[in-house]
Structure formats: C-alpha cells, structure tokens
C-alpha cells in the first residue's frame, strides 16, 4: 500500500456488537472498503486492489475518518453500526453507488 492514513493522536473507541470496546482501526475500514471495490470490479478477494481503486478506497476512508473524528468529540465510543452507516453514506456521496451497495451487503 503506497498511500496510508493514520489515526495519529486521535482516540476513537468503538463499541462492538458483543459489547466490547476497542480502539478504532482505520486500516480495517480501508480494507473493508477495498473489499467492496474488489467485489464490484470482480477482483479476486485474495488479489491486491488495483492502484486506481486503492486510491479511491483510501480517499473514502479519509472522509469517513474526518466525520468520525468530529463525532467522537461528543460521542465516544461509536458503535460499529454507526461507523458502517457512515462508510455507506460517504460511498454514496462520492458517487460509488454500487460499491456502497456491495459494502452494505458485506456487512
């Protein structure tokens, strides 16, 4: 992965479905978005994501991260569902309708 995003000093907690609270993991979000791009573009899941789609996945993940960072200032932890909903919203807002639908199906 040539481009990277980091959470830096931001402390975002995630409330998992089982009730456990964990640290936010931006890599997991980016990877899940990448898997949705793979599904839409018929790229085998075990293959690397082509660079053009990787750039888009990182861009979407960055937008999701910015929204969640702001949201975490008033609500922390964030729920897994809340994070997934934001991913779908950002994908739709950025024009990736099919990827958003794939992501929604995947979750």
PDB file of N, CA and C in Angstrom:
ATOM      1  N   UNK A   1       0.857  -1.167   0.000  1.00  0.00           N
ATOM      2  CA  UNK A   1       0.000   0.000   0.000  1.00  0.00           C
ATOM      3  C   UNK A   1       0.901   1.228   0.000  1.00  0.00           C
ATOM      4  N   UNK A   2       0.879   1.989  -1.050  1.00  0.00           N
ATOM      5  CA  UNK A   2       1.764   3.136  -1.141  1.00  0.00           C
ATOM      6  C   UNK A   2       1.211   4.356  -0.420  1.00  0.00           C
ATOM      7  N   UNK A   3      -0.098   4.467  -0.351  1.00  0.00           N
ATOM      8  CA  UNK A   3      -0.695   5.573   0.377  1.00  0.00           C
ATOM      9  C   UNK A   3      -1.191   5.045   1.714  1.00  0.00           C
ATOM     10  N   UNK A   4      -1.067   5.867   2.749  1.00  0.00           N
ATOM     11  CA  UNK A   4      -1.513   5.415   4.048  1.00  0.00           C
ATOM     12  C   UNK A   4      -2.245   6.530   4.762  1.00  0.00           C
ATOM     13  N   UNK A   5      -3.147   6.116   5.637  1.00  0.00           N
ATOM     14  CA  UNK A   5      -3.814   7.025   6.540  1.00  0.00           C
ATOM     15  C   UNK A   5      -3.470   6.577   7.951  1.00  0.00           C
ATOM     16  N   UNK A   6      -3.326   7.505   8.843  1.00  0.00           N
ATOM     17  CA  UNK A   6      -3.100   7.121  10.230  1.00  0.00           C
ATOM     18  C   UNK A   6      -4.085   7.880  11.106  1.00  0.00           C
ATOM     19  N   UNK A   7      -4.352   7.319  12.263  1.00  0.00           N
ATOM     20  CA  UNK A   7      -5.252   7.984  13.204  1.00  0.00           C
ATOM     21  C   UNK A   7      -4.499   8.964  14.081  1.00  0.00           C
ATOM     22  N   UNK A   8      -3.172   8.953  14.018  1.00  0.00           N
ATOM     23  CA  UNK A   8      -2.366   9.917  14.760  1.00  0.00           C
ATOM     24  C   UNK A   8      -2.687   9.894  16.237  1.00  0.00           C
ATOM     25  N   UNK A   9      -2.963  11.049  16.802  1.00  0.00           N
ATOM     26  CA  UNK A   9      -3.230  11.187  18.223  1.00  0.00           C
ATOM     27  C   UNK A   9      -4.713  11.110  18.565  1.00  0.00           C
ATOM     28  N   UNK A  10      -5.553  10.835  17.579  1.00  0.00           N
ATOM     29  CA  UNK A  10      -6.995  10.789  17.816  1.00  0.00           C
ATOM     30  C   UNK A  10      -7.347   9.500  18.542  1.00  0.00           C
ATOM     31  N   UNK A  11      -8.145   9.631  19.596  1.00  0.00           N
ATOM     32  CA  UNK A  11      -8.546   8.469  20.389  1.00  0.00           C
ATOM     33  C   UNK A  11     -10.032   8.213  20.175  1.00  0.00           C
ATOM     34  N   UNK A  12     -10.324   7.304  19.244  1.00  0.00           N
ATOM     35  CA  UNK A  12     -11.711   6.942  18.962  1.00  0.00           C
ATOM     36  C   UNK A  12     -11.919   5.511  19.434  1.00  0.00           C
ATOM     37  N   UNK A  13     -12.921   5.329  20.247  1.00  0.00           N
ATOM     38  CA  UNK A  13     -13.282   3.996  20.724  1.00  0.00           C
ATOM     39  C   UNK A  13     -14.477   3.491  19.926  1.00  0.00           C
ATOM     40  N   UNK A  14     -14.537   2.154  19.767  1.00  0.00           N
ATOM     41  CA  UNK A  14     -15.615   1.510  19.021  1.00  0.00           C
ATOM     42  C   UNK A  14     -16.296   0.494  19.936  1.00  0.00           C
ATOM     43  N   UNK A  15     -17.605   0.585  20.010  1.00  0.00           N
ATOM     44  CA  UNK A  15     -18.409  -0.379  20.751  1.00  0.00           C
ATOM     45  C   UNK A  15     -18.815  -1.473  19.779  1.00  0.00           C
ATOM     46  N   UNK A  16     -18.246  -2.671  19.971  1.00  0.00           N
ATOM     47  CA  UNK A  16     -18.546  -3.787  19.077  1.00  0.00           C
ATOM     48  C   UNK A  16     -19.919  -4.369  19.410  1.00  0.00           C
ATOM     49  N   UNK A  17     -20.411  -5.213  18.524  1.00  0.00           N
ATOM     50  CA  UNK A  17     -21.732  -5.818  18.719  1.00  0.00           C
ATOM     51  C   UNK A  17     -21.810  -6.667  19.986  1.00  0.00           C
ATOM     52  N   UNK A  18     -20.681  -7.247  20.391  1.00  0.00           N
ATOM     53  CA  UNK A  18     -20.670  -8.088  21.586  1.00  0.00           C
ATOM     54  C   UNK A  18     -20.512  -7.281  22.870  1.00  0.00           C
ATOM     55  N   UNK A  19     -20.476  -5.949  22.738  1.00  0.00           N
ATOM     56  CA  UNK A  19     -20.364  -5.073  23.895  1.00  0.00           C
ATOM     57  C   UNK A  19     -18.940  -4.650  24.224  1.00  0.00           C
ATOM     58  N   UNK A  20     -17.968  -5.300  23.639  1.00  0.00           N
ATOM     59  CA  UNK A  20     -16.566  -4.977  23.880  1.00  0.00           C
ATOM     60  C   UNK A  20     -16.227  -3.615  23.273  1.00  0.00           C
ATOM     61  N   UNK A  21     -15.400  -2.845  23.978  1.00  0.00           N
ATOM     62  CA  UNK A  21     -14.927  -1.560  23.469  1.00  0.00           C
ATOM     63  C   UNK A  21     -13.476  -1.715  23.042  1.00  0.00           C
ATOM     64  N   UNK A  22     -13.186  -1.300  21.796  1.00  0.00           N
ATOM     65  CA  UNK A  22     -11.842  -1.416  21.232  1.00  0.00           C
ATOM     66  C   UNK A  22     -11.438  -0.089  20.602  1.00  0.00           C
ATOM     67  N   UNK A  23     -10.147   0.025  20.295  1.00  0.00           N
ATOM     68  CA  UNK A  23      -9.635   1.200  19.585  1.00  0.00           C
ATOM     69  C   UNK A  23     -10.113   1.174  18.136  1.00  0.00           C
ATOM     70  N   UNK A  24     -10.410   2.332  17.591  1.00  0.00           N
ATOM     71  CA  UNK A  24     -10.759   2.461  16.178  1.00  0.00           C
ATOM     72  C   UNK A  24      -9.569   2.028  15.342  1.00  0.00           C
ATOM     73  N   UNK A  25      -9.832   1.283  14.264  1.00  0.00           N
ATOM     74  CA  UNK A  25      -8.771   0.777  13.400  1.00  0.00           C
ATOM     75  C   UNK A  25      -9.064   1.229  11.964  1.00  0.00           C
ATOM     76  N   UNK A  26      -8.385   2.265  11.534  1.00  0.00           N
ATOM     77  CA  UNK A  26      -8.611   2.818  10.199  1.00  0.00           C
ATOM     78  C   UNK A  26      -8.245   1.822   9.102  1.00  0.00           C
ATOM     79  N   UNK A  27      -7.248   1.001   9.352  1.00  0.00           N
ATOM     80  CA  UNK A  27      -6.867   0.001   8.355  1.00  0.00           C
ATOM     81  C   UNK A  27      -8.030  -0.960   8.074  1.00  0.00           C
ATOM     82  N   UNK A  28      -8.757  -1.357   9.120  1.00  0.00           N
ATOM     83  CA  UNK A  28      -9.892  -2.274   8.923  1.00  0.00           C
ATOM     84  C   UNK A  28     -10.971  -1.633   8.057  1.00  0.00           C
ATOM     85  N   UNK A  29     -11.220  -0.355   8.265  1.00  0.00           N
ATOM     86  CA  UNK A  29     -12.224   0.359   7.473  1.00  0.00           C
ATOM     87  C   UNK A  29     -11.763   0.434   6.013  1.00  0.00           C
ATOM     88  N   UNK A  30     -10.511   0.812   5.808  1.00  0.00           N
ATOM     89  CA  UNK A  30      -9.972   0.925   4.457  1.00  0.00           C
ATOM     90  C   UNK A  30      -9.997  -0.430   3.750  1.00  0.00           C
ATOM     91  N   UNK A  31      -9.654  -1.475   4.475  1.00  0.00           N
ATOM     92  CA  UNK A  31      -9.659  -2.825   3.913  1.00  0.00           C
ATOM     93  C   UNK A  31     -11.071  -3.262   3.524  1.00  0.00           C
ATOM     94  N   UNK A  32     -12.041  -2.980   4.375  1.00  0.00           N
ATOM     95  CA  UNK A  32     -13.433  -3.347   4.076  1.00  0.00           C
ATOM     96  C   UNK A  32     -13.943  -2.584   2.850  1.00  0.00           C
ATOM     97  N   UNK A  33     -13.592  -1.313   2.752  1.00  0.00           N
ATOM     98  CA  UNK A  33     -13.973  -0.524   1.574  1.00  0.00           C
ATOM     99  C   UNK A  33     -13.297  -1.112   0.336  1.00  0.00           C
ATOM    100  N   UNK A  34     -12.021  -1.459   0.465  1.00  0.00           N
ATOM    101  CA  UNK A  34     -11.300  -2.083  -0.642  1.00  0.00           C
ATOM    102  C   UNK A  34     -11.940  -3.387  -1.080  1.00  0.00           C
ATOM    103  N   UNK A  35     -12.413  -4.181  -0.126  1.00  0.00           N
ATOM    104  CA  UNK A  35     -13.088  -5.435  -0.474  1.00  0.00           C
ATOM    105  C   UNK A  35     -14.383  -5.184  -1.232  1.00  0.00           C
ATOM    106  N   UNK A  36     -15.073  -4.118  -0.896  1.00  0.00           N
ATOM    107  CA  UNK A  36     -16.291  -3.774  -1.640  1.00  0.00           C
ATOM    108  C   UNK A  36     -15.942  -3.355  -3.070  1.00  0.00           C
ATOM    109  N   UNK A  37     -14.851  -2.589  -3.237  1.00  0.00           N
ATOM    110  CA  UNK A  37     -14.393  -2.237  -4.588  1.00  0.00           C
ATOM    111  C   UNK A  37     -14.033  -3.501  -5.364  1.00  0.00           C
ATOM    112  N   UNK A  38     -13.358  -4.448  -4.706  1.00  0.00           N
ATOM    113  CA  UNK A  38     -12.999  -5.711  -5.363  1.00  0.00           C
ATOM    114  C   UNK A  38     -14.237  -6.446  -5.838  1.00  0.00           C
ATOM    115  N   UNK A  39     -15.248  -6.514  -4.983  1.00  0.00           N
ATOM    116  CA  UNK A  39     -16.470  -7.236  -5.347  1.00  0.00           C
ATOM    117  C   UNK A  39     -17.143  -6.608  -6.562  1.00  0.00           C
ATOM    118  N   UNK A  40     -17.211  -5.302  -6.592  1.00  0.00           N
ATOM    119  CA  UNK A  40     -17.874  -4.603  -7.700  1.00  0.00           C
ATOM    120  C   UNK A  40     -17.093  -4.759  -9.000  1.00  0.00           C
ATOM    121  N   UNK A  41     -15.780  -4.764  -8.907  1.00  0.00           N
ATOM    122  CA  UNK A  41     -14.944  -4.802 -10.111  1.00  0.00           C
ATOM    123  C   UNK A  41     -14.388  -6.204 -10.395  1.00  0.00           C
ATOM    124  N   UNK A  42     -14.975  -7.207  -9.757  1.00  0.00           N
ATOM    125  CA  UNK A  42     -14.611  -8.612  -9.995  1.00  0.00           C
ATOM    126  C   UNK A  42     -13.122  -8.891  -9.819  1.00  0.00           C
ATOM    127  N   UNK A  43     -12.544  -8.299  -8.792  1.00  0.00           N
ATOM    128  CA  UNK A  43     -11.154  -8.569  -8.442  1.00  0.00           C
ATOM    129  C   UNK A  43     -11.183  -9.652  -7.360  1.00  0.00           C
ATOM    130  N   UNK A  44     -10.459 -10.746  -7.552  1.00  0.00           N
ATOM    131  CA  UNK A  44     -10.455 -11.793  -6.526  1.00  0.00           C
ATOM    132  C   UNK A  44     -10.050 -11.223  -5.164  1.00  0.00           C
ATOM    133  N   UNK A  45     -10.739 -11.661  -4.134  1.00  0.00           N
ATOM    134  CA  UNK A  45     -10.511 -11.121  -2.798  1.00  0.00           C
ATOM    135  C   UNK A  45      -9.060 -11.282  -2.341  1.00  0.00           C
ATOM    136  N   UNK A  46      -8.406 -12.377  -2.754  1.00  0.00           N
ATOM    137  CA  UNK A  46      -7.020 -12.618  -2.326  1.00  0.00           C
ATOM    138  C   UNK A  46      -6.006 -11.796  -3.134  1.00  0.00           C
ATOM    139  N   UNK A  47      -6.453 -11.120  -4.180  1.00  0.00           N
ATOM    140  CA  UNK A  47      -5.571 -10.290  -5.003  1.00  0.00           C
ATOM    141  C   UNK A  47      -5.425  -8.896  -4.413  1.00  0.00           C
ATOM    142  N   UNK A  48      -4.328  -8.241  -4.788  1.00  0.00           N
ATOM    143  CA  UNK A  48      -4.154  -6.841  -4.396  1.00  0.00           C
ATOM    144  C   UNK A  48      -5.168  -5.983  -5.128  1.00  0.00           C
ATOM    145  N   UNK A  49      -5.612  -4.944  -4.474  1.00  0.00           N
ATOM    146  CA  UNK A  49      -6.528  -3.999  -5.092  1.00  0.00           C
ATOM    147  C   UNK A  49      -5.754  -3.158  -6.097  1.00  0.00           C
ATOM    148  N   UNK A  50      -6.240  -3.042  -7.343  1.00  0.00           N
ATOM    149  CA  UNK A  50      -5.550  -2.184  -8.316  1.00  0.00           C
ATOM    150  C   UNK A  50      -5.390  -0.756  -7.779  1.00  0.00           C
ATOM    151  N   UNK A  51      -4.306  -0.129  -8.131  1.00  0.00           N
ATOM    152  CA  UNK A  51      -3.941   1.188  -7.600  1.00  0.00           C
ATOM    153  C   UNK A  51      -5.071   2.217  -7.715  1.00  0.00           C
ATOM    154  N   UNK A  52      -5.774   2.243  -8.839  1.00  0.00           N
ATOM    155  CA  UNK A  52      -6.834   3.244  -9.015  1.00  0.00           C
ATOM    156  C   UNK A  52      -7.939   3.068  -7.978  1.00  0.00           C
ATOM    157  N   UNK A  53      -8.283   1.822  -7.660  1.00  0.00           N
ATOM    158  CA  UNK A  53      -9.323   1.568  -6.659  1.00  0.00           C
ATOM    159  C   UNK A  53      -8.789   1.761  -5.247  1.00  0.00           C
ATOM    160  N   UNK A  54      -7.516   1.448  -5.050  1.00  0.00           N
ATOM    161  CA  UNK A  54      -6.898   1.666  -3.745  1.00  0.00           C
ATOM    162  C   UNK A  54      -6.934   3.148  -3.389  1.00  0.00           C
ATOM    163  N   UNK A  55      -6.612   4.002  -4.359  1.00  0.00           N
ATOM    164  CA  UNK A  55      -6.654   5.446  -4.115  1.00  0.00           C
ATOM    165  C   UNK A  55      -8.055   5.891  -3.707  1.00  0.00           C
ATOM    166  N   UNK A  56      -9.060   5.351  -4.382  1.00  0.00           N
ATOM    167  CA  UNK A  56     -10.451   5.704  -4.057  1.00  0.00           C
ATOM    168  C   UNK A  56     -10.826   5.205  -2.665  1.00  0.00           C
ATOM    169  N   UNK A  57     -10.429   3.969  -2.341  1.00  0.00           N
ATOM    170  CA  UNK A  57     -10.742   3.409  -1.020  1.00  0.00           C
ATOM    171  C   UNK A  57     -10.104   4.240   0.086  1.00  0.00           C
ATOM    172  N   UNK A  58      -8.868   4.660  -0.120  1.00  0.00           N
ATOM    173  CA  UNK A  58      -8.175   5.496   0.871  1.00  0.00           C
ATOM    174  C   UNK A  58      -8.856   6.853   0.986  1.00  0.00           C
ATOM    175  N   UNK A  59      -9.277   7.407  -0.127  1.00  0.00           N
ATOM    176  CA  UNK A  59      -9.969   8.700  -0.117  1.00  0.00           C
ATOM    177  C   UNK A  59     -11.285   8.606   0.676  1.00  0.00           C
ATOM    178  N   UNK A  60     -12.056   7.564   0.423  1.00  0.00           N
ATOM    179  CA  UNK A  60     -13.325   7.369   1.147  1.00  0.00           C
ATOM    180  C   UNK A  60     -13.037   7.168   2.627  1.00  0.00           C
ATOM    181  N   UNK A  61     -12.061   6.324   2.951  1.00  0.00           N
ATOM    182  CA  UNK A  61     -11.723   6.068   4.354  1.00  0.00           C
ATOM    183  C   UNK A  61     -11.308   7.357   5.059  1.00  0.00           C
ATOM    184  N   UNK A  62     -10.582   8.214   4.364  1.00  0.00           N
ATOM    185  CA  UNK A  62     -10.189   9.503   4.943  1.00  0.00           C
ATOM    186  C   UNK A  62     -11.391  10.371   5.257  1.00  0.00           C
ATOM    187  N   UNK A  63     -12.357  10.394   4.366  1.00  0.00           N
ATOM    188  CA  UNK A  63     -13.580  11.168   4.608  1.00  0.00           C
ATOM    189  C   UNK A  63     -14.360  10.602   5.789  1.00  0.00           C
ATOM    190  N   UNK A  64     -14.449   9.280   5.843  1.00  0.00           N
ATOM    191  CA  UNK A  64     -15.122   8.634   6.974  1.00  0.00           C
ATOM    192  C   UNK A  64     -14.406   9.001   8.268  1.00  0.00           C
ATOM    193  N   UNK A  65     -13.097   8.922   8.258  1.00  0.00           N
ATOM    194  CA  UNK A  65     -12.304   9.226   9.445  1.00  0.00           C
ATOM    195  C   UNK A  65     -12.524  10.665   9.923  1.00  0.00           C
ATOM    196  N   UNK A  66     -12.574  11.606   8.987  1.00  0.00           N
ATOM    197  CA  UNK A  66     -12.789  13.005   9.371  1.00  0.00           C
ATOM    198  C   UNK A  66     -14.152  13.186  10.051  1.00  0.00           C
ATOM    199  N   UNK A  67     -15.188  12.562   9.508  1.00  0.00           N
ATOM    200  CA  UNK A  67     -16.521  12.658  10.103  1.00  0.00           C
ATOM    201  C   UNK A  67     -16.531  12.012  11.483  1.00  0.00           C
ATOM    202  N   UNK A  68     -15.945  10.831  11.585  1.00  0.00           N
ATOM    203  CA  UNK A  68     -15.950  10.121  12.865  1.00  0.00           C
ATOM    204  C   UNK A  68     -15.120  10.827  13.927  1.00  0.00           C
ATOM    205  N   UNK A  69     -14.028  11.457  13.505  1.00  0.00           N
ATOM    206  CA  UNK A  69     -13.204  12.217  14.446  1.00  0.00           C
ATOM    207  C   UNK A  69     -14.023  13.350  15.070  1.00  0.00           C
ATOM    208  N   UNK A  70     -14.761  14.060  14.237  1.00  0.00           N
ATOM    209  CA  UNK A  70     -15.610  15.143  14.743  1.00  0.00           C
ATOM    210  C   UNK A  70     -16.711  14.584  15.649  1.00  0.00           C
ATOM    211  N   UNK A  71     -17.320  13.495  15.234  1.00  0.00           N
ATOM    212  CA  UNK A  71     -18.402  12.887  16.005  1.00  0.00           C
ATOM    213  C   UNK A  71     -17.907  12.372  17.361  1.00  0.00           C
ATOM    214  N   UNK A  72     -16.692  11.852  17.386  1.00  0.00           N
ATOM    215  CA  UNK A  72     -16.132  11.286  18.620  1.00  0.00           C
ATOM    216  C   UNK A  72     -15.850  12.352  19.678  1.00  0.00           C
ATOM    217  N   UNK A  73     -15.838  13.618  19.265  1.00  0.00           N
ATOM    218  CA  UNK A  73     -15.636  14.692  20.239  1.00  0.00           C
ATOM    219  C   UNK A  73     -16.806  14.793  21.205  1.00  0.00           C
ATOM    220  N   UNK A  74     -17.996  14.385  20.748  1.00  0.00           N
ATOM    221  CA  UNK A  74     -19.191  14.473  21.598  1.00  0.00           C
ATOM    222  C   UNK A  74     -19.771  13.115  21.943  1.00  0.00           C
ATOM    223  N   UNK A  75     -19.371  12.076  21.213  1.00  0.00           N
ATOM    224  CA  UNK A  75     -19.900  10.733  21.466  1.00  0.00           C
ATOM    225  C   UNK A  75     -18.772   9.730  21.276  1.00  0.00           C
ATOM    226  N   UNK A  76     -18.343   9.137  22.368  1.00  0.00           N
ATOM    227  CA  UNK A  76     -17.274   8.151  22.306  1.00  0.00           C
ATOM    228  C   UNK A  76     -17.556   7.131  23.392  1.00  0.00           C
ATOM    229  N   UNK A  77     -17.763   5.870  23.113  1.00  0.00           N
ATOM    230  CA  UNK A  77     -17.427   5.183  21.879  1.00  0.00           C
ATOM    231  C   UNK A  77     -18.505   5.324  20.803  1.00  0.00           C
ATOM    232  N   UNK A  78     -18.097   5.051  19.569  1.00  0.00           N
ATOM    233  CA  UNK A  78     -19.013   4.985  18.434  1.00  0.00           C
ATOM    234  C   UNK A  78     -19.374   3.523  18.221  1.00  0.00           C
ATOM    235  N   UNK A  79     -20.584   3.266  17.770  1.00  0.00           N
ATOM    236  CA  UNK A  79     -20.985   1.885  17.521  1.00  0.00           C
ATOM    237  C   UNK A  79     -20.482   1.422  16.154  1.00  0.00           C
ATOM    238  N   UNK A  80     -20.291   0.114  16.016  1.00  0.00           N
ATOM    239  CA  UNK A  80     -19.897  -0.469  14.740  1.00  0.00           C
ATOM    240  C   UNK A  80     -20.913  -0.084  13.671  1.00  0.00           C
ATOM    241  N   UNK A  81     -22.195  -0.153  14.007  1.00  0.00           N
ATOM    242  CA  UNK A  81     -23.248   0.174  13.045  1.00  0.00           C
ATOM    243  C   UNK A  81     -23.155   1.625  12.583  1.00  0.00           C
ATOM    244  N   UNK A  82     -22.869   2.513  13.507  1.00  0.00           N
ATOM    245  CA  UNK A  82     -22.729   3.934  13.187  1.00  0.00           C
ATOM    246  C   UNK A  82     -21.569   4.153  12.208  1.00  0.00           C
ATOM    247  N   UNK A  83     -20.477   3.457  12.426  1.00  0.00           N
ATOM    248  CA  UNK A  83     -19.314   3.569  11.544  1.00  0.00           C
ATOM    249  C   UNK A  83     -19.655   3.009  10.163  1.00  0.00           C
ATOM    250  N   UNK A  84     -20.285   1.854  10.131  1.00  0.00           N
ATOM    251  CA  UNK A  84     -20.662   1.252   8.850  1.00  0.00           C
ATOM    252  C   UNK A  84     -21.644   2.130   8.085  1.00  0.00           C
ATOM    253  N   UNK A  85     -22.598   2.715   8.786  1.00  0.00           N
ATOM    254  CA  UNK A  85     -23.542   3.625   8.133  1.00  0.00           C
ATOM    255  C   UNK A  85     -22.824   4.814   7.511  1.00  0.00           C
ATOM    256  N   UNK A  86     -21.807   5.330   8.211  1.00  0.00           N
ATOM    257  CA  UNK A  86     -21.055   6.471   7.679  1.00  0.00           C
ATOM    258  C   UNK A  86     -20.253   6.072   6.443  1.00  0.00           C
ATOM    259  N   UNK A  87     -19.698   4.856   6.440  1.00  0.00           N
ATOM    260  CA  UNK A  87     -18.982   4.378   5.254  1.00  0.00           C
ATOM    261  C   UNK A  87     -19.927   4.343   4.061  1.00  0.00           C
ATOM    262  N   UNK A  88     -21.109   3.779   4.251  1.00  0.00           N
ATOM    263  CA  UNK A  88     -22.093   3.694   3.161  1.00  0.00           C
ATOM    264  C   UNK A  88     -22.471   5.099   2.692  1.00  0.00           C
ATOM    265  N   UNK A  89     -22.709   6.003   3.627  1.00  0.00           N
ATOM    266  CA  UNK A  89     -23.081   7.385   3.272  1.00  0.00           C
ATOM    267  C   UNK A  89     -21.974   8.045   2.444  1.00  0.00           C
ATOM    268  N   UNK A  90     -20.733   7.911   2.884  1.00  0.00           N
ATOM    269  CA  UNK A  90     -19.626   8.541   2.156  1.00  0.00           C
ATOM    270  C   UNK A  90     -19.469   7.929   0.768  1.00  0.00           C
ATOM    271  N   UNK A  91     -19.626   6.619   0.650  1.00  0.00           N
ATOM    272  CA  UNK A  91     -19.539   5.985  -0.667  1.00  0.00           C
ATOM    273  C   UNK A  91     -20.616   6.532  -1.601  1.00  0.00           C
ATOM    274  N   UNK A  92     -21.851   6.636  -1.105  1.00  0.00           N
ATOM    275  CA  UNK A  92     -22.927   7.207  -1.923  1.00  0.00           C
ATOM    276  C   UNK A  92     -22.626   8.653  -2.282  1.00  0.00           C
ATOM    277  N   UNK A  93     -22.220   9.441  -1.281  1.00  0.00           N
ATOM    278  CA  UNK A  93     -21.951  10.864  -1.514  1.00  0.00           C
ATOM    279  C   UNK A  93     -20.840  11.082  -2.546  1.00  0.00           C
ATOM    280  N   UNK A  94     -19.897  10.145  -2.624  1.00  0.00           N
ATOM    281  CA  UNK A  94     -18.772  10.275  -3.555  1.00  0.00           C
ATOM    282  C   UNK A  94     -19.050   9.627  -4.903  1.00  0.00           C
ATOM    283  N   UNK A  95     -20.272   9.123  -5.084  1.00  0.00           N
ATOM    284  CA  UNK A  95     -20.665   8.581  -6.372  1.00  0.00           C
ATOM    285  C   UNK A  95     -20.383   7.103  -6.586  1.00  0.00           C
ATOM    286  N   UNK A  96     -20.061   6.390  -5.517  1.00  0.00           N
ATOM    287  CA  UNK A  96     -19.768   4.962  -5.621  1.00  0.00           C
ATOM    288  C   UNK A  96     -20.976   4.134  -5.183  1.00  0.00           C
ATOM    289  N   UNK A  97     -22.089   4.293  -5.880  1.00  0.00           N
ATOM    290  CA  UNK A  97     -23.345   3.639  -5.500  1.00  0.00           C
ATOM    291  C   UNK A  97     -23.205   2.122  -5.433  1.00  0.00           C
ATOM    292  N   UNK A  98     -22.640   1.532  -6.466  1.00  0.00           N
ATOM    293  CA  UNK A  98     -22.514   0.066  -6.489  1.00  0.00           C
ATOM    294  C   UNK A  98     -21.587  -0.431  -5.383  1.00  0.00           C
ATOM    295  N   UNK A  99     -20.535   0.317  -5.123  1.00  0.00           N
ATOM    296  CA  UNK A  99     -19.622  -0.061  -4.044  1.00  0.00           C
ATOM    297  C   UNK A  99     -20.335   0.074  -2.700  1.00  0.00           C
ATOM    298  N   UNK A 100     -21.131   1.120  -2.531  1.00  0.00           N
ATOM    299  CA  UNK A 100     -21.902   1.295  -1.292  1.00  0.00           C
ATOM    300  C   UNK A 100     -22.859   0.128  -1.081  1.00  0.00           C
ATOM    301  N   UNK A 101     -23.523  -0.283  -2.145  1.00  0.00           N
ATOM    302  CA  UNK A 101     -24.451  -1.411  -2.042  1.00  0.00           C
ATOM    303  C   UNK A 101     -23.698  -2.696  -1.707  1.00  0.00           C
ATOM    304  N   UNK A 102     -22.547  -2.897  -2.324  1.00  0.00           N
ATOM    305  CA  UNK A 102     -21.724  -4.064  -2.022  1.00  0.00           C
ATOM    306  C   UNK A 102     -21.258  -4.052  -0.576  1.00  0.00           C
ATOM    307  N   UNK A 103     -20.816  -2.899  -0.108  1.00  0.00           N
ATOM    308  CA  UNK A 103     -20.377  -2.764   1.279  1.00  0.00           C
ATOM    309  C   UNK A 103     -21.529  -3.069   2.227  1.00  0.00           C
ATOM    310  N   UNK A 104     -22.701  -2.542   1.914  1.00  0.00           N
ATOM    311  CA  UNK A 104     -23.873  -2.790   2.741  1.00  0.00           C
ATOM    312  C   UNK A 104     -24.230  -4.266   2.794  1.00  0.00           C
ATOM    313  N   UNK A 105     -24.088  -4.951   1.673  1.00  0.00           N
ATOM    314  CA  UNK A 105     -24.356  -6.385   1.636  1.00  0.00           C
ATOM    315  C   UNK A 105     -23.309  -7.164   2.426  1.00  0.00           C
ATOM    316  N   UNK A 106     -22.079  -6.720   2.365  1.00  0.00           N
ATOM    317  CA  UNK A 106     -20.949  -7.388   3.018  1.00  0.00           C
ATOM    318  C   UNK A 106     -21.061  -7.354   4.530  1.00  0.00           C
ATOM    319  N   UNK A 107     -21.531  -6.233   5.044  1.00  0.00           N
ATOM    320  CA  UNK A 107     -21.574  -6.078   6.498  1.00  0.00           C
ATOM    321  C   UNK A 107     -22.587  -6.962   7.094  1.00  0.00           C
TER     322      UNK A 107
END
